[in-house]
Short mmCIF file of C-alpha atoms in Angstrom, two decimals:
data_model
loop_
_atom_site.label_atom_id
_atom_site.label_comp_id
_atom_site.label_asym_id
_atom_site.label_seq_id
_atom_site.Cartn_x
_atom_site.Cartn_y
_atom_site.Cartn_z
CA MET A 11 -63.24 -16.86 -41.90
CA LYS A 12 -60.43 -16.77 -44.43
CA ARG A 13 -58.54 -14.22 -42.36
CA ARG A 14 -58.95 -16.35 -39.25
CA ALA A 15 -57.80 -19.43 -41.17
CA TRP A 16 -54.73 -17.66 -42.51
CA GLY A 17 -53.99 -16.33 -39.03
CA SER A 18 -54.24 -19.79 -37.48
CA LEU A 19 -52.04 -21.23 -40.22
CA LEU A 20 -49.41 -18.50 -39.71
CA LEU A 21 -49.41 -19.09 -35.94
CA ALA A 22 -48.98 -22.82 -36.46
CA VAL A 23 -46.01 -22.25 -38.79
CA MET A 24 -44.39 -19.91 -36.26
CA LEU A 25 -44.84 -22.40 -33.41
CA LEU A 26 -43.43 -25.18 -35.57
CA ALA A 27 -40.40 -23.06 -36.45
CA MET A 28 -39.83 -22.24 -32.79
CA ALA A 29 -40.09 -25.90 -31.86
CA CYS A 30 -37.65 -26.86 -34.56
CA GLY A 31 -35.31 -24.14 -33.36
CA LYS A 32 -35.45 -25.49 -29.82
CA LYS A 33 -34.84 -29.02 -31.02
CA GLU A 34 -31.96 -27.87 -33.13
CA THR A 35 -30.46 -25.96 -30.21
CA ALA A 36 -30.72 -29.01 -27.93
CA GLU A 37 -29.06 -31.17 -30.56
CA GLU A 38 -26.33 -28.60 -31.00
CA LYS A 39 -25.71 -28.58 -27.26
CA LYS A 40 -25.54 -32.35 -27.22
CA LYS A 41 -23.05 -32.36 -30.08
CA GLU A 42 -21.05 -29.65 -28.34
CA LYS A 43 -20.81 -31.73 -25.15
CA GLU A 44 -19.78 -34.78 -27.16
CA THR A 45 -17.11 -32.71 -28.91
CA VAL A 46 -15.83 -31.44 -25.56
CA SER A 47 -15.80 -35.01 -24.26
CA LYS A 48 -13.76 -36.21 -27.23
CA GLN A 49 -11.28 -33.39 -26.76
CA VAL A 50 -10.40 -34.33 -23.17
CA GLU A 51 -6.88 -35.70 -23.11
CA SER A 52 -6.04 -38.99 -21.47
CA VAL A 53 -4.10 -38.95 -18.21
CA ASP A 54 -1.31 -41.11 -16.88
CA LYS A 55 -2.24 -44.02 -14.62
CA LYS A 56 -0.31 -42.40 -11.74
CA THR A 57 -2.18 -39.12 -12.10
CA VAL A 58 -4.61 -38.92 -9.20
CA TYR A 59 -6.47 -35.61 -9.45
CA VAL A 60 -8.75 -35.31 -12.48
CA THR A 61 -11.27 -32.77 -13.79
CA PRO A 62 -15.05 -33.16 -14.11
CA GLU A 63 -14.52 -33.10 -17.87
CA TRP A 64 -12.20 -36.10 -17.71
CA VAL A 65 -14.67 -38.05 -15.57
CA LYS A 66 -17.45 -37.22 -18.05
CA SER A 67 -15.28 -38.42 -20.91
CA VAL A 68 -14.83 -41.75 -19.13
CA ILE A 69 -18.60 -42.08 -18.73
CA ASP A 70 -19.05 -41.19 -22.41
CA GLY A 71 -16.69 -43.99 -23.46
CA GLN A 72 -13.96 -41.70 -24.68
CA GLN A 73 -11.07 -42.91 -22.50
CA PRO A 74 -9.16 -46.20 -22.18
CA GLU A 75 -10.57 -46.38 -18.63
CA SER A 76 -14.12 -46.41 -20.00
CA ASP A 77 -14.12 -50.20 -20.38
CA ASP A 78 -13.85 -50.94 -16.65
CA TYR A 79 -14.50 -48.20 -14.12
CA VAL A 80 -16.37 -47.54 -10.89
CA ILE A 81 -17.33 -44.17 -9.44
CA LEU A 82 -17.54 -43.91 -5.64
CA GLU A 83 -19.08 -41.11 -3.58
CA THR A 84 -17.17 -41.22 -0.28
CA SER A 85 -19.32 -39.41 2.32
CA THR A 86 -19.78 -40.95 5.77
CA THR A 87 -23.57 -40.81 5.26
CA ASP A 88 -25.65 -41.27 2.10
CA GLU A 89 -27.46 -37.92 2.39
CA ALA A 90 -25.35 -36.06 -0.19
CA TYR A 91 -25.49 -39.07 -2.51
CA LYS A 92 -29.30 -39.19 -2.44
CA GLU A 93 -29.53 -35.44 -3.11
CA GLY A 94 -27.78 -35.99 -6.42
CA HIS A 95 -24.68 -37.78 -7.64
CA ILE A 96 -22.59 -38.38 -10.72
CA PRO A 97 -24.49 -40.78 -13.02
CA GLY A 98 -23.67 -44.39 -12.27
CA ALA A 99 -21.92 -43.63 -8.98
CA TYR A 100 -22.25 -45.73 -5.84
CA HIS A 101 -22.19 -44.46 -2.28
CA CYS A 102 -19.15 -45.93 -0.49
CA ASP A 103 -18.66 -44.74 3.08
CA VAL A 104 -14.96 -44.10 3.80
CA HIS A 105 -15.48 -45.72 7.21
CA LEU A 106 -15.81 -49.08 5.45
CA PHE A 107 -12.04 -48.93 5.02
CA GLU A 108 -11.03 -47.99 8.57
CA THR A 109 -11.96 -48.25 12.24
CA SER A 110 -13.20 -44.74 12.96
CA THR A 111 -12.23 -42.91 16.14
CA TYR A 112 -15.01 -40.39 15.48
CA ALA A 113 -17.67 -43.08 15.16
CA ALA A 114 -16.48 -44.82 18.32
CA TYR A 115 -16.48 -41.52 20.19
CA ALA A 116 -19.96 -40.63 18.92
CA ASP A 117 -21.55 -43.88 20.10
CA ASN A 118 -19.55 -43.89 23.35
CA THR A 119 -17.69 -47.13 22.59
CA ILE A 120 -14.22 -45.62 22.20
CA ASP A 121 -11.33 -47.51 23.80
CA TYR A 122 -8.72 -44.87 24.61
CA SER A 123 -6.05 -47.52 25.09
CA ASN A 124 -6.48 -49.00 21.60
CA ALA A 125 -3.58 -47.75 19.47
CA GLU A 126 -5.05 -49.45 16.38
CA LEU A 127 -8.26 -47.43 16.45
CA GLY A 128 -8.60 -45.28 13.33
CA ASN A 129 -6.29 -47.49 11.31
CA ILE A 130 -6.98 -49.31 8.04
CA VAL A 131 -9.09 -52.43 8.56
CA SER A 132 -7.79 -55.96 8.06
CA PRO A 133 -6.98 -57.40 4.60
CA GLU A 134 -10.01 -59.69 4.91
CA GLU A 135 -12.31 -56.73 5.52
CA LEU A 136 -10.75 -54.77 2.67
CA LYS A 137 -11.26 -57.71 0.32
CA LYS A 138 -14.94 -57.83 1.23
CA VAL A 139 -15.37 -54.10 0.52
CA VAL A 140 -13.74 -54.15 -2.92
CA ASN A 141 -15.55 -57.36 -3.87
CA ASP A 142 -18.90 -55.91 -2.77
CA TYR A 143 -18.34 -52.93 -5.08
CA GLY A 144 -17.22 -55.03 -8.04
CA ILE A 145 -13.68 -53.67 -7.91
CA THR A 146 -10.67 -55.63 -9.16
CA LYS A 147 -7.06 -54.55 -9.30
CA ASP A 148 -7.62 -53.60 -12.96
CA THR A 149 -10.75 -51.49 -12.34
CA THR A 150 -10.31 -47.74 -12.60
CA VAL A 151 -11.83 -46.30 -9.44
CA ILE A 152 -12.91 -42.65 -9.51
CA THR A 153 -13.61 -41.21 -6.06
CA TYR A 154 -15.28 -37.95 -5.17
CA GLY A 155 -16.74 -36.13 -2.19
CA SER A 156 -15.38 -33.98 0.60
CA HIS A 157 -11.64 -33.61 1.14
CA PRO A 158 -9.72 -35.32 2.72
CA ALA A 159 -12.20 -38.18 3.22
CA THR A 160 -11.99 -38.86 -0.50
CA GLU A 161 -8.19 -38.93 -0.44
CA ARG A 162 -8.29 -41.32 2.51
CA GLU A 163 -10.44 -43.76 0.54
CA ALA A 164 -8.39 -43.32 -2.63
CA PHE A 165 -5.12 -44.01 -0.80
CA ILE A 166 -6.46 -47.19 0.80
CA LEU A 167 -7.58 -48.43 -2.62
CA LEU A 168 -4.02 -47.90 -3.89
CA TYR A 169 -2.76 -49.75 -0.81
CA CYS A 170 -5.13 -52.62 -1.65
CA GLY A 171 -3.63 -52.82 -5.12
CA VAL A 172 -6.06 -50.98 -7.40
CA GLU A 173 -3.69 -49.80 -10.11
CA ASN A 174 -5.62 -46.77 -11.34
CA VAL A 175 -7.27 -44.60 -8.69
CA LYS A 176 -8.54 -41.08 -9.34
CA VAL A 177 -9.88 -38.25 -7.19
CA LEU A 178 -12.24 -35.64 -8.62
CA ASP A 179 -10.45 -32.31 -8.20
CA GLY A 180 -13.25 -30.41 -6.55
CA THR A 181 -16.68 -31.54 -5.40
CA MET A 182 -20.14 -32.30 -6.76
CA GLU A 183 -20.62 -28.56 -7.19
CA HIS A 184 -17.84 -28.48 -9.76
CA TRP A 185 -19.56 -31.30 -11.63
CA LYS A 186 -22.79 -29.27 -11.69
CA GLN A 187 -20.99 -26.08 -12.70
CA ALA A 188 -19.58 -27.93 -15.69
CA GLY A 189 -23.18 -28.45 -16.81
CA PHE A 190 -23.19 -32.22 -16.47
CA GLU A 191 -26.14 -34.43 -15.61
CA VAL A 192 -26.98 -35.25 -12.00
CA GLU A 193 -28.60 -38.54 -11.04
CA LYS A 194 -30.73 -39.26 -7.95
CA GLN A 195 -31.53 -42.93 -8.23
CA VAL A 196 -29.65 -45.22 -5.85
CA ASN A 197 -27.31 -47.49 -7.76
CA THR A 198 -26.37 -50.94 -6.51
CA PRO A 199 -22.99 -52.40 -7.52
CA THR A 200 -22.58 -55.87 -8.95
CA PRO A 201 -20.17 -57.77 -6.69
CA SER A 202 -17.06 -59.42 -8.04
CA GLU A 203 -15.73 -62.79 -6.88
CA GLU A 204 -12.00 -62.05 -7.03
CA PHE A 205 -9.87 -58.94 -6.69
CA GLY A 206 -7.08 -60.46 -8.77
CA ALA A 207 -4.29 -60.19 -6.21
CA GLU A 208 -3.62 -60.70 -2.52
CA ILE A 209 -4.61 -57.64 -0.49
CA PRO A 210 -2.68 -55.52 0.31
CA VAL A 211 -0.60 -55.51 -2.84
CA HIS A 212 1.36 -52.56 -1.43
CA PRO A 213 1.97 -53.09 2.28
CA GLU A 214 5.05 -50.90 1.88
CA TYR A 215 2.78 -47.85 1.49
CA VAL A 216 2.03 -47.91 5.24
CA LEU A 217 4.54 -47.64 8.09
CA SER A 218 3.98 -48.94 11.61
CA LEU A 219 4.90 -46.99 14.72
CA GLN A 220 8.01 -49.10 15.24
CA GLU A 221 9.10 -48.64 11.62
CA VAL A 222 8.75 -44.87 12.00
CA LYS A 223 10.97 -44.96 15.10
CA GLU A 224 13.62 -46.97 13.28
CA GLN A 225 13.60 -44.69 10.26
CA LEU A 226 13.91 -41.57 12.39
CA GLN A 227 16.82 -43.08 14.30
CA LYS A 228 18.80 -44.61 11.44
CA ASN A 229 17.82 -43.22 8.03
CA SER A 230 19.50 -39.93 7.19
CA ASN A 231 17.24 -39.52 4.15
CA PHE A 232 13.95 -40.05 5.98
CA LYS A 233 11.52 -37.20 6.70
CA LEU A 234 8.44 -37.55 8.87
CA VAL A 235 5.97 -34.83 7.86
CA SER A 236 3.18 -33.73 10.18
CA VAL A 237 0.01 -32.71 8.35
CA ARG A 238 -1.61 -30.99 11.31
CA SER A 239 -2.50 -27.42 12.17
CA LEU A 240 0.20 -25.06 13.38
CA GLY A 241 -1.31 -25.05 16.86
CA GLU A 242 -1.27 -28.84 17.01
CA PHE A 243 2.31 -29.02 15.75
CA GLU A 244 3.60 -26.53 18.30
CA GLY A 245 1.70 -28.14 21.15
CA ILE A 246 -0.50 -25.11 21.73
CA SER A 247 -3.78 -26.72 20.63
CA ASP A 248 -5.42 -30.14 20.50
CA GLY A 249 -6.89 -29.25 17.10
CA ASN A 250 -10.47 -29.43 18.43
CA TYR A 251 -10.25 -33.21 18.44
CA PRO A 252 -12.98 -34.35 20.82
CA MET A 253 -11.23 -37.65 21.52
CA LEU A 254 -7.56 -36.72 21.05
CA GLN A 255 -6.62 -33.97 23.47
CA GLU A 256 -2.93 -34.72 24.11
CA LYS A 257 -0.79 -31.77 23.03
CA GLY A 258 2.59 -31.86 21.36
CA GLU A 259 4.21 -33.45 18.33
CA ILE A 260 6.05 -36.63 17.41
CA ALA A 261 9.74 -36.15 18.14
CA GLY A 262 11.64 -35.71 14.89
CA ALA A 263 8.66 -34.60 12.79
CA VAL A 264 8.69 -31.54 10.56
CA PHE A 265 5.75 -29.30 9.68
CA GLY A 266 3.72 -29.96 6.53
CA LYS A 267 0.78 -27.54 7.02
CA ALA A 268 -2.93 -28.40 7.00
CA GLY A 269 -5.63 -25.97 8.17
CA GLU A 270 -6.90 -24.13 11.21
CA ASP A 271 -7.71 -27.30 13.15
CA ALA A 272 -8.21 -31.05 12.78
CA ASN A 273 -11.35 -30.53 10.69
CA THR A 274 -9.96 -28.35 7.91
CA MET A 275 -7.39 -28.53 5.13
CA ASP A 276 -7.53 -24.89 4.05
CA GLU A 277 -3.85 -24.71 3.14
CA TYR A 278 -4.28 -27.56 0.66
CA MET A 279 -7.42 -26.17 -0.96
CA LYS A 280 -7.75 -23.24 -3.36
CA LYS A 281 -10.52 -20.70 -2.86
CA ASP A 282 -12.52 -22.34 -5.66
CA GLY A 283 -12.61 -25.66 -3.79
CA THR A 284 -10.02 -27.48 -5.88
CA VAL A 285 -6.72 -28.84 -4.59
CA ILE A 286 -3.50 -26.78 -4.60
CA ASP A 287 -1.07 -27.30 -7.46
CA TYR A 288 2.18 -29.23 -7.26
CA LYS A 289 4.32 -26.09 -7.20
CA THR A 290 2.56 -24.87 -4.06
CA PHE A 291 2.95 -28.28 -2.46
CA GLN A 292 6.67 -28.24 -3.29
CA SER A 293 7.04 -24.84 -1.62
CA TYR A 294 5.34 -26.15 1.53
CA MET A 295 7.76 -29.04 1.72
CA ALA A 296 10.78 -26.84 0.99
CA GLU A 297 9.94 -24.72 4.04
CA SER A 298 10.72 -27.80 6.14
CA ASN A 299 13.73 -28.92 4.07
CA VAL A 300 11.78 -31.78 2.46
CA THR A 301 12.34 -32.59 -1.22
CA LYS A 302 11.52 -35.25 -3.78
CA ASP A 303 14.91 -36.84 -3.06
CA ASN A 304 13.83 -37.75 0.48
CA GLU A 305 11.93 -40.81 1.66
CA VAL A 306 8.85 -39.11 3.07
CA SER A 307 6.20 -40.41 5.43
CA PHE A 308 3.12 -38.30 6.12
CA PHE A 309 0.93 -38.50 9.21
CA CYS A 310 -1.78 -36.53 11.00
CA GLY A 311 -4.16 -37.36 13.84
CA THR A 312 -5.58 -40.62 12.51
CA GLY A 313 -4.73 -40.74 8.79
CA TRP A 314 -7.14 -38.53 6.81
CA ARG A 315 -5.37 -35.21 6.37
CA ALA A 316 -2.03 -36.84 5.62
CA THR A 317 -3.36 -38.46 2.45
CA MET A 318 -3.78 -35.15 0.61
CA PRO A 319 -0.08 -34.20 0.40
CA LEU A 320 0.77 -37.88 0.07
CA LEU A 321 -1.26 -38.19 -3.14
CA LEU A 322 0.10 -34.90 -4.48
CA ALA A 323 3.59 -36.32 -4.00
CA TYR A 324 2.67 -39.81 -5.22
CA GLU A 325 1.45 -38.63 -8.60
CA GLN A 326 4.77 -36.79 -9.10
CA GLY A 327 6.84 -39.87 -8.39
CA TRP A 328 7.92 -39.17 -4.81
CA LYS A 329 8.81 -42.11 -2.56
CA VAL A 330 6.04 -41.73 0.01
CA THR A 331 4.37 -43.66 2.81
CA LEU A 332 1.64 -43.10 5.37
CA TYR A 333 2.22 -43.47 9.09
CA ASP A 334 -1.35 -44.57 9.62
CA GLY A 335 -1.29 -44.63 13.42
CA GLY A 336 -0.47 -40.94 13.58
CA TRP A 337 -0.68 -38.83 16.72
CA TRP A 338 -3.42 -41.06 18.10
CA ALA A 339 -1.27 -44.22 18.21
CA TRP A 340 1.83 -42.29 19.31
CA THR A 341 0.12 -40.85 22.38
CA ARG A 342 -1.35 -44.15 23.58
CA ASN A 343 2.02 -44.85 25.19
CA PRO A 344 3.65 -41.52 26.12
CA ALA A 345 6.27 -43.19 28.31
CA GLU A 346 7.75 -44.99 25.29
CA ASN A 347 7.09 -42.52 22.47
CA GLU A 348 9.06 -39.28 22.61
CA THR A 349 7.38 -35.96 21.81
CA GLN A 350 8.55 -32.42 21.07
CA MET A 351 7.25 -28.88 21.29
CA LEU A 352 9.02 -26.84 18.65
CA THR A 353 8.11 -24.26 16.03
CA PRO A 354 8.34 -25.32 12.37
CA ASP A 355 11.57 -23.32 11.94
CA GLN A 356 13.12 -25.00 14.95
CA ALA A 357 11.95 -28.48 14.00
CA LYS A 358 13.28 -28.32 10.45
CA THR A 359 16.82 -28.57 11.82
CA CYS A 360 16.42 -31.30 14.43
CA CYS A 361 14.47 -32.39 17.47
CA ARG A 362 17.47 -32.62 19.79
CA PHE A 363 21.24 -32.91 19.87
CA ALA A 364 23.59 -34.34 22.47
CA TYR A 365 27.28 -34.77 23.20
CA THR A 366 28.23 -38.43 22.91
CA GLU A 367 30.58 -38.32 25.93
CA SER A 368 29.43 -37.15 29.36
CA GLU A 369 32.96 -36.56 30.72
CA ILE A 370 36.31 -35.66 29.15
CA PHE A 371 39.80 -35.57 30.73
CA LEU A 372 42.45 -33.05 29.63
CA LYS A 373 45.95 -32.06 30.64
CA MET A 374 46.74 -28.46 31.47
CA GLY A 375 47.94 -26.58 28.43
CA GLU A 376 46.02 -28.61 25.87
CA LYS A 377 44.69 -26.05 23.40
CA ASP A 378 41.90 -25.83 20.83
CA LYS A 379 40.88 -29.42 21.33
CA GLU A 380 37.82 -30.88 19.64
CA VAL A 381 37.18 -33.43 22.33
CA ASN A 382 33.54 -34.49 21.95
CA GLN A 383 31.24 -35.64 19.17
CA ILE A 384 27.61 -34.60 18.70
CA SER A 385 24.70 -36.91 17.90
CA ILE A 386 21.64 -35.42 16.21
CA PHE A 387 18.07 -36.74 16.23
CA PRO A 388 16.48 -37.48 13.84
CA ALA A 389 19.17 -38.99 11.63
CA SER A 390 18.22 -36.58 8.82
CA GLY A 391 18.53 -33.56 11.11
CA THR A 392 21.08 -30.78 11.14
CA LEU A 393 22.52 -28.74 13.98
CA PRO A 394 20.76 -25.40 14.54
CA PRO A 395 22.73 -22.22 15.28
CA VAL A 396 24.37 -22.70 18.69
CA ARG A 397 26.62 -20.99 21.21
CA PHE A 398 29.03 -22.51 23.75
CA LYS A 399 29.58 -21.71 27.39
CA SER A 400 32.02 -22.79 30.09
CA ASP A 401 30.84 -22.47 33.68
CA ASN A 402 34.45 -22.17 34.92
CA THR A 403 36.74 -20.28 32.59
CA ASP A 404 39.61 -20.56 35.11
CA VAL A 405 39.73 -24.25 34.22
CA VAL A 406 38.46 -24.52 30.62
CA THR A 407 37.65 -21.96 27.95
CA VAL A 408 35.59 -22.71 24.87
CA GLY A 409 35.67 -21.03 21.49
CA GLU A 410 32.85 -20.16 19.11
CA ASP A 411 33.57 -23.41 17.28
CA GLY A 412 33.18 -25.51 20.45
CA LYS A 413 36.90 -26.31 20.77
CA VAL A 414 38.23 -26.19 24.34
CA THR A 415 41.47 -25.11 25.99
CA ALA A 416 42.61 -26.40 29.39
CA VAL A 417 43.93 -23.40 31.36
CA GLY A 418 43.82 -24.59 34.96
CA GLU A 419 43.42 -27.61 37.21
CA GLY A 420 39.89 -28.58 38.21
CA THR A 421 36.52 -29.25 36.62
CA ALA A 422 34.16 -27.30 34.38
CA THR A 423 30.97 -27.92 32.44
CA ILE A 424 30.82 -27.09 28.76
CA LYS A 425 27.35 -26.37 27.47
CA MET A 426 26.10 -26.06 23.89
CA ILE A 427 22.88 -24.08 23.57
CA ALA A 428 20.62 -23.48 20.56
CA THR A 429 20.28 -19.74 19.97
CA ASP A 430 16.68 -19.92 18.75
CA PHE A 431 15.11 -19.96 22.24
CA SER A 432 13.94 -23.55 21.75
CA GLY A 433 15.57 -24.71 24.97
CA ARG A 434 17.61 -27.35 23.18
CA ASN A 435 21.00 -27.86 24.80
CA THR A 436 23.57 -30.44 25.83
CA SER A 437 26.60 -30.46 28.09
CA TYR A 438 29.59 -32.47 29.29
CA LYS A 439 32.02 -32.33 32.18
CA VAL A 440 35.73 -31.58 31.68
CA THR A 441 38.34 -32.55 34.25
CA VAL A 442 41.77 -30.96 33.89
CA THR A 443 44.83 -32.43 35.58
CA PRO A 444 48.46 -31.15 35.73
#
């Protein structure tokens, strides 16, 4: 009996020690997480992309943003949200902020003549959304979900006037991999009565179709960047858009990369599922002669993909806008809206060039005359490598620099041709008299 008693006592002590060890380990882990949370540095208000650790530090009350923040999961359905979300987050469908071409196509209500379809909803509708989610202009809004749906929602919140908008760099998987808690209960936001400013606070963040045309025509510092697949840009593919099958590109646009089709943004995502760094983004823009010094407007099919490079540029202080109508709005009226079919290398110079005069008159013997001016579209464009040709060298000859010499009486046509096989060319008639 004594041996059994001592054995039972020893076993009890061992179990107690193990339990204490487990408790101690759990407490250590908790302290470790709190320490990590406290060590997360604050970020600038204009910084958009943030880490799971930073978001956790906001939840833990360790950041200035901790006093007033909202976390939004941006999926178009609530399935992912119900499977597990960041604690305290609300599901906020990105389609609440726009009129969706996909949704209209899916339920067979799409109006193919409606150039406004897919655009940001009215200020009144936006006000209702932000009020319903308890968001004011001073609320820090942290968005997360798939890309670029999340960027689309984040951009529209900035457009509304929310001063501090963040995007989780990565997805819910990155949150889990960081070892943070996942919540499954459905949270309901407490509505707010006032946003604190008239929506939109930043109407200048969005360009209309007409404004894009004017900028392309007149502004030598303006760049219109297409965030579409290579096939879409070159007019080879419709990007697998079920409702947007017109091929080509907006005249004057340059290539900004995207993914394989309209449904991917592979070139803006790293293999680990986070967004590319600023240096990579800069290199993409440099390939199309776009820099921070330019006034840059991004567009895509209907406004989702374009918001990824836009936000990368925005947080680095670029002067950026969104052409929200995109290829959808442009192609609703093909008779009025010019298109192009060029490669990225061809487009980075210009869409087209033209002699300003259709006919020139010379006297015989006039030599090395620069008789015609060239207009280039868009206004920010440059002339590509060209060659010159006279169709009647007995009347007019033309040099490599485009200057002409009148050698005989009659008429001739001088043609300037891009040497890159793009088909771009222009010509004028020369009449030579004695």
